[in-house]
Amino acid sequence: MKALVWHGKQDIRHETVPDPAIEAPRDAIIKVTSCAICGSDLHLFHNCIPAMKPGDIVGHEMMGEVVETGSAVTNLRKGERVVIPFTINCDECDQCRRGNYSLCERSNRNGELADKVFGHRTAGLFGYTHLTGGYAGGQAEYLRVPFADSTHIKVPDGMTDEQALFLGDIFPTGWQAAIQADIQPTDTVAIWGAGPVGQMAIRSAILLGAKQVICIDRLPERLSMAEAGGAVPINFEDESVLERLNELTDNRGPDKCIDCVGLEAHASQHIDSMIDRVKQATLMESDRPHVLREMIYVCRGGGVLSIPGVYGGLVDKIPFGMAMNKGLTFRMGQTHVRRWTADLTRRIAEGQIDPSFVITHTAKLEEGPGMYRVFEQKQDSCIKVVLKPN
Amino acid sequence: MNASSTLVTSRPDRSLTVTDRVARGLGWFSLALGAAEILAPGRLGRALGLEGKERLLQAYGGREIGAGVWALSDTPAPAIWARVAGDLVDLATLAAGLRGADDEQKRNNLVALAAVGGITLVDLLTALSLTAEQSERRGDTGRDYSDRSGFPRGVEQARGLAGQQAVPVDFQVTATAERREEALEPA
Ligand SMILES: NC(=O)c1ccc[n+]([C@@H]2O[C@H](COP(=O)([O-])OP(=O)(O)OC[C@H]3O[C@@H](n4cnc5c(N)ncnc54)[C@H](O)[C@@H]3O)[C@@H](O)[C@H]2O)c1
Ligand SMILES: [Zn+2]
Ligand SMILES: [Zn+2]
């Protein structure tokens, strides 16, 4: 079959690879009908996340039709349409039973390596690093789904691919980001990053009843989409984030801050981010945490920092004393996708929200590598790319 | 849409363009040259008629290392432009070395001048092409997405639709006056 294969920094190719096959009784194979490129894929593209290997198939936002099931999979039929959550879960271990699906203790087949590197393992993820199992990803014609009986979302009749696809990652990610912030009706919620995750976080914060939602980015087209979703835009290249936030909150600062940017924050005018760039290039630091620093500084005392943005390793100069003295709460993590599935599927079906609004580009799978560059460079006002393998 | 992906790469099934690969090659070349200038300035100086300029050569080495590291990052364009500027400085320095050089040094120096001249051309073409790709990418499409609320019934209808009951107990972390009251009341 054809798939998008990682070969190194900024080097992704459309290539022929072996077809996947059933390897365990709880496996299923799906024929991918739609897949998307995620901001997390860009971190892999830039080789910012350790333990990728040349030859790895990328992609973790995908959906399709079941074509084959292992002997233990009794709740899926051939031909059924499913979205595959990017966090693989067994549904049986202690973490799964708590709802911490992204911490599943059994789905990471490189668990021992992960135990060593992270202290304790996290769940298996598709198309991601070998620290999370090194499972083949879904930017491909076919995908093997381990623990398929619990790692799938059935698509209700009448829902299009475009409406359902993001149930596997960015919609629940934006939702969990807002849920983690425990939004109150009196809250001002500030969201850094107007990429796909930031857009979903804005919509979630609105649904959850925030008094005011503010979104910070520098790309006008992304800010226009943020504003359409009910956010007050701040362009950090034109205005001072601190001053604008104080203006909008009577000098109290936002009650809740959400980082939808992650480890590759961009901030040309700030000296800290230039130092981060040099350190990252010379391997003295793996992540560029400008947004984290800014959130800790601007957040109201007693506030919550919710961090769906991905970090890979080490960060420098985090003003932890400031965070401690201000009594901030940090909540973060890869998304426990399954935990939000029923609720969010219902909201789409009822017409409360239609996540397809975020798609700006659709292309064939073979054009995927070029689309990585388009998405990376924010070319052609690109916000979200969907690829069609078949 | 297909057109947009061909803007940045001649082969849409490969994410690295030819220019990207050349830029990386120049990055490695910078690192190697920089290392030579820093570690063996004496030998280089003698060969090129630049005796007594060892410190200068080492400083150039530092410059090359910086440009090399940057050229290997995911934003190489500024580094290649810096290399173009560096090339011009190198050419001037070499030309100055021609004066007072003996025959062998002159020969070496001319070879070096020709080599640096060639590299300058490669640097210039690469820098121009990277910059052109970038401005195509940044190109303001004039598109705005102000009609994409994502809420089929509009933003105002969506506000608070999920309500607070959507937040499970294990995610409730905010201290509020109501929660404090509730907690104070005996169960
Ligand atoms: N926790 C999870 O499970 C999960 C799931 C999906 C994505 N993610 C992560 O979420 C993050 C965002 O993903 P995305 O798809 O929206 O990516 P994206 O790259 O499209 O969006 C990031 C946005 O941040 C903006 N930005 C950069 N620096 C900024 C700054 N200093 N201040 C404000 N904005 C800034 C960029 O302009 C861009 O619009 C990534 O780190 C991704 O890995 C996490
Ligand atoms: Zn993702
Ligand atoms: Zn589990």
XYZ file of C-alpha atoms and ligand atoms in Angstrom:
623
model
C 0.000 0.000 0.000
C 0.947 3.667 -0.141
C 1.731 5.687 2.980
C 3.481 8.834 4.171
C 6.820 7.827 5.612
C 9.128 9.822 7.920
C 12.766 9.939 6.854
C 14.182 12.720 8.990
C 13.835 16.406 9.610
C 11.332 17.947 7.168
C 11.617 14.803 5.070
C 8.345 12.964 4.531
C 7.763 10.875 1.428
C 4.838 9.156 -0.223
C 6.049 5.577 -0.626
C 5.041 1.964 -1.054
C 5.184 -0.014 2.205
C 4.020 -3.515 3.194
C 0.281 -3.897 3.843
C -0.638 -4.196 7.511
C -1.992 -7.512 8.767
C -3.806 -8.759 11.855
C -1.171 -9.548 14.502
C -3.278 -10.101 17.628
C -6.846 -11.211 18.371
C -7.923 -7.686 19.396
C -6.616 -6.101 16.136
C -8.597 -4.746 13.241
C -7.565 -3.384 9.859
C -9.273 -0.331 8.478
C -9.233 1.089 4.996
C -8.564 4.792 5.520
C -11.020 7.148 3.821
C -9.824 10.436 5.377
C -6.860 11.476 7.456
C -5.486 14.822 8.563
C -2.188 16.506 9.356
C -1.950 17.632 12.994
C 0.224 20.234 14.720
C 1.813 17.291 16.541
C 2.890 15.921 13.150
C 4.760 19.189 12.632
C 6.766 18.554 15.810
C 7.758 15.179 14.335
C 8.407 16.860 10.983
C 10.866 19.169 12.738
C 12.394 16.237 14.581
C 11.564 17.835 17.934
C 10.173 14.660 19.491
C 12.810 12.030 20.290
C 12.783 8.390 19.162
C 11.455 8.538 15.605
C 13.040 6.136 13.135
C 13.430 6.568 9.365
C 10.756 4.412 7.766
C 8.056 5.192 10.350
C 4.579 5.704 8.898
C 3.126 8.952 10.250
C -0.395 10.188 10.958
C -2.722 9.855 13.933
C -5.952 11.522 12.808
C -7.748 9.035 10.638
C -11.002 7.268 9.887
C -12.210 4.646 7.498
C -14.007 1.357 6.990
C -13.359 -1.854 8.840
C -12.010 -4.464 6.406
C -10.786 -7.189 8.746
C -11.070 -8.036 12.441
C -9.165 -10.307 14.812
C -10.909 -13.206 16.512
C -11.538 -11.314 19.769
C -13.160 -8.289 18.158
C -16.885 -8.905 18.356
C -18.234 -5.360 18.329
C -17.047 -4.324 14.843
C -18.409 -5.501 11.505
C -16.788 -5.344 8.097
C -17.736 -2.171 6.264
C -18.546 -0.220 9.427
C -17.341 3.392 9.451
C -15.081 4.264 12.357
C -12.888 7.113 13.539
C -9.760 5.857 15.271
C -8.719 7.786 18.402
C -5.009 8.582 18.418
C -4.580 7.208 21.948
C -4.686 3.404 21.925
C -6.483 2.018 24.979
C -7.110 -1.425 26.431
C -10.145 -0.355 28.494
C -9.137 -2.800 31.244
C -6.082 -1.489 33.096
C -6.301 0.723 36.175
C -5.621 3.954 34.238
C -8.230 3.131 31.594
C -10.772 2.425 34.302
C -10.083 5.864 35.766
C -10.675 7.427 32.363
C -6.994 8.224 31.885
C -6.936 6.577 28.477
C -3.792 8.365 27.294
C -2.017 6.709 30.220
C -3.179 3.180 29.372
C -0.702 0.810 30.978
C -0.999 -1.945 28.428
C -1.164 -0.401 24.953
C 2.444 0.829 24.719
C 4.430 -2.071 23.310
C 7.670 -0.233 24.149
C 6.473 0.202 27.723
C 9.765 -0.801 29.282
C 11.681 1.800 27.315
C 9.039 4.370 28.254
C 9.301 3.364 31.931
C 12.995 4.142 31.794
C 12.688 7.460 29.970
C 9.507 8.848 31.578
C 9.655 7.050 34.916
C 6.346 5.405 34.074
C 4.877 4.518 30.728
C 2.123 6.294 28.808
C -0.302 4.867 26.252
C 0.526 3.662 22.773
C -0.063 6.293 20.090
C -0.387 5.937 16.322
C 2.237 7.429 14.024
C 4.275 8.865 16.850
C 7.567 8.206 18.595
C 8.881 4.787 19.580
C 8.512 5.933 23.194
C 4.778 5.552 22.622
C 4.996 2.185 20.927
C 6.112 3.199 17.441
C 2.797 2.069 15.919
C 2.344 2.676 12.187
C 0.220 5.759 11.550
C -2.867 6.494 9.541
C -1.616 8.734 6.736
C -1.832 5.589 4.684
C -4.249 3.501 2.676
C -4.698 0.959 5.468
C -4.124 0.949 9.219
C -3.750 -1.799 11.803
C -5.629 -0.866 14.961
C -4.448 -2.669 18.116
C -7.055 -3.103 20.893
C -9.563 -2.267 18.175
C -12.560 -3.402 20.217
C -11.990 -0.445 22.555
C -9.994 1.858 20.240
C -12.657 3.049 17.820
C -15.495 5.522 17.526
C -18.511 4.480 15.467
C -19.685 7.145 13.044
C -23.437 7.732 13.270
C -25.371 7.372 10.008
C -25.570 10.569 8.053
C -22.439 12.116 9.534
C -19.843 13.005 6.880
C -16.148 12.156 7.144
C -15.391 15.838 7.538
C -17.807 16.196 10.470
C -16.617 13.064 12.264
C -12.870 12.931 11.570
C -11.786 15.313 14.322
C -13.502 13.221 17.035
C -10.261 11.219 17.020
C -7.983 14.050 18.128
C -8.338 17.815 17.827
C -11.977 18.215 18.865
C -11.639 16.235 22.108
C -8.208 17.846 22.576
C -9.674 21.359 22.463
C -12.544 20.117 24.619
C -10.332 18.509 27.254
C -8.222 21.671 27.258
C -11.321 23.668 28.166
C -12.596 21.044 30.618
C -9.187 21.017 32.335
C -9.581 24.765 32.822
C -12.793 24.082 34.790
C -14.449 27.123 33.185
C -16.802 29.193 35.357
C -19.441 31.612 34.008
C -17.384 34.527 35.350
C -14.138 33.423 33.711
C -12.002 35.087 31.117
C -10.231 32.323 29.219
C -7.107 33.212 27.232
C -6.055 30.761 24.535
C -2.585 30.877 22.953
C -2.481 29.549 19.391
C -5.249 29.820 16.782
C -4.263 26.602 15.033
C -6.760 23.747 14.761
C -6.424 22.863 18.462
C -6.814 26.492 19.538
C -9.904 26.804 17.301
C -11.484 23.750 18.958
C -10.566 25.059 22.413
C -12.288 28.370 21.630
C -15.505 26.611 20.559
C -15.356 24.394 23.639
C -14.837 27.342 25.979
C -17.864 29.057 24.408
C -20.005 25.922 24.803
C -18.852 25.626 28.412
C -20.059 29.151 29.075
C -16.945 31.301 29.550
C -17.740 34.975 30.078
C -14.988 36.048 27.691
C -12.675 34.082 25.400
C -9.473 35.666 24.089
C -7.211 34.161 21.433
C -3.564 35.056 20.829
C -1.713 34.358 17.551
C -0.010 36.337 14.815
C -1.661 35.012 11.652
C -4.576 37.233 10.564
C -6.509 34.460 8.804
C -6.343 32.238 11.895
C -7.383 35.137 14.110
C -10.330 35.816 11.778
C -11.488 32.238 12.322
C -10.983 32.631 16.077
C -13.113 35.760 16.076
C -15.811 33.993 14.070
C -15.967 31.401 16.849
C -16.550 34.043 19.507
C -13.023 34.974 20.641
C -11.472 38.410 21.049
C -8.307 38.282 18.896
C -4.892 39.569 19.977
C -2.148 39.694 17.352
C 1.052 39.372 19.361
C 3.118 40.907 16.582
C 1.081 44.099 16.577
C 0.107 44.521 20.222
C 1.449 43.777 23.685
C -0.183 40.611 24.973
C 0.203 41.715 28.602
C -1.309 45.160 28.045
C -4.242 43.879 26.001
C -5.014 41.116 28.519
C -4.956 43.616 31.376
C -7.219 45.960 29.423
C -9.706 43.180 28.734
C -9.785 41.980 32.354
C -9.739 45.184 34.423
C -6.103 44.444 35.251
C -6.927 41.125 36.915
C -5.494 38.899 34.218
C -7.253 35.910 32.673
C -8.630 33.351 35.146
C -7.739 30.477 32.849
C -4.915 30.179 30.316
C -4.720 27.486 27.648
C -1.524 26.679 25.731
C -2.462 25.438 22.243
C 1.016 26.143 20.853
C 3.445 23.722 22.472
C 7.168 23.377 22.150
C 7.753 25.373 18.979
C 6.480 28.762 20.124
C 7.270 31.601 17.809
C 8.113 35.022 19.243
C 10.473 37.120 17.217
C 10.512 40.185 19.457
C 11.297 38.398 22.680
C 14.856 37.822 23.697
C 13.956 34.669 25.646
C 12.651 32.940 22.544
C 15.754 33.846 20.528
C 17.943 32.316 23.219
C 15.684 29.238 23.162
C 16.219 28.952 19.396
C 19.990 28.990 19.755
C 19.898 26.495 22.607
C 17.567 24.215 20.672
C 19.788 24.344 17.574
C 22.806 23.433 19.667
C 20.947 20.702 21.574
C 21.174 22.529 24.912
C 17.397 22.616 25.278
C 14.777 20.608 23.452
C 11.715 22.860 23.735
C 10.912 26.543 23.255
C 8.579 27.371 26.159
C 7.843 31.055 25.531
C 4.086 30.548 25.843
C 4.423 28.721 29.169
C 6.460 31.589 30.612
C 3.989 34.153 29.322
C 0.989 32.261 30.743
C 2.567 31.972 34.175
C 3.207 35.720 34.158
C -0.159 36.983 32.921
C -2.476 34.516 34.680
C -4.550 35.724 37.600
C -3.524 34.378 41.002
C -5.233 31.067 41.787
C -5.804 30.523 38.075
C -5.491 27.387 36.012
C -3.027 26.705 33.192
C -4.320 24.041 30.850
C -1.659 22.669 28.516
C -2.743 20.565 25.535
C 0.249 21.912 23.558
C 2.869 19.200 23.277
C 6.250 19.408 24.997
C 8.971 16.912 24.209
C 11.709 17.113 26.780
C 13.555 19.838 28.639
C 12.610 23.472 29.103
C 14.687 26.271 30.607
C 13.900 29.353 32.648
C 10.405 28.466 33.746
C 9.508 31.025 36.428
C 8.399 28.360 38.837
C 8.665 30.671 41.839
C 6.101 32.922 40.218
C 3.812 29.959 39.567
C 4.158 28.701 43.136
C 3.543 32.045 44.773
C 0.534 32.758 42.546
C -0.946 29.388 43.505
C -1.481 28.302 39.911
C -2.894 24.909 38.966
C -1.348 23.107 35.990
C -3.356 20.505 34.084
C -1.975 18.881 30.986
C -1.626 15.698 29.004
C -2.294 13.875 25.801
C -6.031 13.678 25.299
C -8.051 10.854 26.880
C -10.022 10.822 23.626
C -12.444 8.055 24.489
C -13.527 9.787 27.653
C -15.249 12.547 25.628
C -16.466 10.497 22.669
C -20.111 9.967 23.557
C -20.668 13.556 24.660
C -18.971 15.144 21.646
C -20.478 12.786 19.050
C -23.890 13.739 20.390
C -23.088 17.455 20.180
C -22.127 17.100 16.512
C -25.194 14.987 15.748
C -27.447 17.540 17.459
C -25.937 20.366 15.439
C -24.447 22.218 18.414
C -21.134 22.299 16.594
C -19.712 21.217 13.234
C -15.939 20.689 13.500
C -15.496 20.654 9.710
C -15.328 24.473 9.830
C -11.578 24.221 10.427
C -10.719 22.419 7.147
C -9.106 24.761 4.636
C -7.334 22.280 2.329
C -8.199 18.849 0.944
C -5.699 16.886 -1.142
C -4.801 13.370 -2.232
C -2.568 11.279 0.021
C 0.206 11.397 -2.595
C 0.235 15.181 -2.273
C 0.662 14.819 1.476
C 4.402 15.602 1.686
C 3.863 18.878 -0.180
C 0.916 19.643 2.103
C 3.194 19.206 5.132
C 5.203 22.134 3.774
C 2.055 24.153 3.069
C 0.802 23.565 6.645
C 4.256 24.105 8.145
C 4.711 27.444 6.372
C 1.077 28.503 6.860
C 1.124 28.978 3.102
C -2.062 29.775 1.216
C -3.844 30.647 4.500
C -3.737 26.982 5.443
C -5.219 25.971 8.796
C -6.150 22.299 8.476
C -5.310 19.761 5.793
C -7.380 16.634 5.118
C -5.888 13.909 2.911
C -7.826 11.315 0.930
C -5.964 8.037 0.407
C -8.517 6.055 -1.523
C -5.168 23.171 -3.853
C -2.922 20.993 -5.928
C -1.460 24.155 -7.329
C -0.561 25.383 -3.854
C 1.400 22.276 -2.992
C 3.421 22.512 -6.190
C 4.398 26.034 -5.200
C 6.740 24.761 -2.527
C 8.007 21.505 -3.912
C 8.495 20.397 -7.451
C 7.514 16.861 -6.393
C 4.493 16.849 -4.109
C 5.323 13.313 -2.938
C 8.551 14.604 -1.324
C 8.561 17.281 1.338
C 12.201 18.287 0.884
C 12.855 20.437 -2.175
C 16.127 20.433 -4.111
C 16.852 23.846 -2.606
C 16.358 22.452 0.915
C 18.870 19.720 0.193
C 21.423 22.163 -1.211
C 20.927 24.413 1.847
C 21.672 21.455 4.112
C 24.764 20.602 2.077
C 25.939 24.178 2.526
C 25.274 23.845 6.248
C 27.543 20.816 6.553
C 30.142 22.507 4.358
C 30.073 25.537 6.693
C 30.635 23.309 9.711
C 33.592 21.546 8.094
C 35.217 24.748 6.858
C 34.614 26.431 10.209
C 36.265 23.550 12.040
C 39.309 23.732 9.723
C 39.627 27.497 10.227
C 39.424 27.180 13.988
C 41.675 24.130 14.362
C 44.331 24.773 11.679
C 44.528 28.533 11.070
C 48.323 28.402 10.797
C 48.438 25.941 7.938
C 45.592 27.656 6.086
C 47.265 31.047 6.524
C 50.606 29.825 5.179
C 48.996 28.152 2.183
C 47.047 31.246 1.177
C 49.542 33.994 1.928
C 47.603 35.101 4.996
C 50.345 34.652 7.579
C 49.755 36.631 10.750
C 45.998 36.570 10.143
C 45.406 33.411 12.231
C 43.086 35.153 14.699
C 41.050 36.530 11.833
C 40.778 33.076 10.266
C 39.594 31.654 13.582
C 36.962 34.357 13.864
C 35.807 33.461 10.350
C 35.649 29.865 11.552
C 33.298 30.882 14.339
C 31.145 32.662 11.792
C 31.031 29.535 9.595
C 30.015 27.311 12.518
C 27.178 29.675 13.419
C 25.947 29.805 9.829
C 26.257 26.009 9.556
C 24.175 25.264 12.651
C 21.547 27.734 11.525
C 21.493 26.400 7.950
C 20.720 22.943 9.340
C 17.742 24.246 11.348
C 14.205 24.335 9.934
C 14.605 28.005 8.906
C 17.808 28.067 6.818
C 17.171 31.144 4.645
C 18.775 33.798 6.929
C 21.812 31.556 7.420
C 22.367 31.240 3.670
C 22.082 35.010 3.263
C 24.629 35.352 6.063
C 26.845 32.967 4.121
C 26.573 35.171 1.017
C 27.794 38.136 3.073
C 30.529 35.968 4.577
C 31.622 34.833 1.114
C 32.151 38.452 0.071
C 34.288 39.081 3.147
C 36.274 35.911 2.362
C 36.827 37.023 -1.237
C 38.102 40.411 -0.065
C 40.407 38.803 2.489
C 41.806 36.373 -0.089
C 42.331 39.147 -2.607
C 44.238 41.104 0.006
C 46.407 38.010 0.581
C 47.524 38.045 -3.087
C 49.720 41.050 -2.396
C 53.110 39.965 -1.161
C 52.416 36.245 -1.701
C 55.075 33.997 -3.226
C 54.323 32.006 -6.406
C 52.969 28.918 -4.706
C 50.854 30.943 -2.339
C 49.536 32.901 -5.309
C 48.539 29.704 -7.043
C 46.774 28.388 -3.925
C 45.149 31.710 -3.364
C 43.781 31.886 -6.920
C 42.391 28.373 -6.589
C 40.749 29.396 -3.316
C 39.363 32.571 -4.906
C 37.827 30.540 -7.712
C 36.372 28.042 -5.242
C 34.905 30.739 -3.007
C 33.593 32.493 -6.102
C 31.786 29.312 -7.121
C 30.405 28.754 -3.637
C 29.240 32.378 -3.532
C 27.192 31.734 -6.643
C 25.652 28.586 -5.124
C 24.925 30.439 -1.872
C 23.340 33.325 -3.715
C 21.111 31.121 -5.867
C 20.075 29.035 -2.858
C 19.324 32.096 -0.748
C 17.284 33.669 -3.546
C 15.342 30.488 -4.110
C 14.644 29.918 -0.394
C 13.437 33.498 -0.073
C 11.261 33.169 -3.152
C 9.694 29.969 -1.778
C 9.056 31.714 1.493
C 7.388 34.751 0.035
C 5.189 32.457 -2.038
C 4.291 30.634 1.168
C 3.628 33.776 3.156
C 1.773 35.323 0.227
C -1.296 37.086 1.555
C -4.190 35.269 -0.035
C -6.523 37.923 1.280
C -8.620 35.057 2.582
C -10.356 35.472 5.859
C -12.462 32.961 7.670
C -14.839 35.273 9.442
C -17.801 33.223 8.205
C -16.553 30.032 9.878
C -18.011 30.044 13.380
C -18.320 26.262 13.505
C -21.648 26.720 15.265
C -24.483 25.862 12.848
C -26.889 27.999 14.904
C -24.428 30.832 15.519
C -22.143 31.820 18.387
C -24.775 33.429 20.576
C -26.926 30.287 20.518
C -23.892 28.199 21.425
C -22.790 30.160 24.477
C -23.057 28.050 27.592
C -24.945 25.305 25.759
C -22.892 22.589 27.448
C -23.148 24.227 30.837
C -21.020 23.362 33.782
C -22.440 19.906 34.258
C -20.156 18.899 31.393
C -17.136 19.232 33.690
C -16.629 15.919 35.517
C -15.818 16.013 39.234
C -12.229 14.940 38.680
C -11.637 18.052 36.574
C -13.076 20.573 39.044
C -10.129 22.568 40.322
C -11.309 26.162 40.650
C -11.923 27.735 44.037
C -15.270 29.548 43.767
C -17.414 31.178 46.429
C -20.246 28.709 45.699
C -18.046 25.689 46.074
C -16.698 27.083 49.319
C -20.222 27.536 50.675
C -21.155 24.030 49.650
C -18.081 22.622 51.313
C -18.766 24.489 54.557
C -22.305 23.136 54.869
C -22.473 19.806 56.677
C -23.502 17.036 54.334
N -2.595 17.087 24.007
C -2.922 16.452 22.908
O -3.408 15.346 22.973
C -2.733 17.118 21.578
C -3.472 16.724 20.476
C -3.318 17.408 19.262
C -2.410 18.453 19.172
N -1.676 18.785 20.279
C -0.720 19.899 20.259
O -1.405 21.125 20.228
C -0.552 22.119 19.676
C -1.269 22.884 18.599
O -1.645 22.044 17.532
P -2.229 22.666 16.180
O -2.635 21.543 15.310
O -3.227 23.695 16.474
O -0.858 23.307 15.584
P -0.500 24.590 14.715
O 0.966 24.526 14.547
O -1.349 24.674 13.501
O -0.898 25.820 15.643
C -0.037 26.456 16.516
C -0.381 27.928 16.486
O 0.340 28.593 17.515
C 0.691 29.862 17.043
N 1.780 30.386 17.869
C 3.111 30.164 17.766
N 3.775 30.840 18.706
C 2.861 31.510 19.432
C 2.945 32.404 20.529
N 4.118 32.709 21.073
N 1.793 32.917 21.037
C 0.600 32.597 20.489
N 0.457 31.765 19.433
C 1.581 31.234 18.913
C 1.065 29.609 15.599
O 1.034 30.809 14.835
C -0.001 28.620 15.172
O -1.132 29.257 14.626
C 0.671 21.364 19.172
O 1.687 21.446 20.147
C 0.184 19.962 19.069
O 1.238 19.035 19.189
C -1.841 18.139 21.464
Zn -2.725 15.275 16.949
Zn -5.509 0.455 29.490
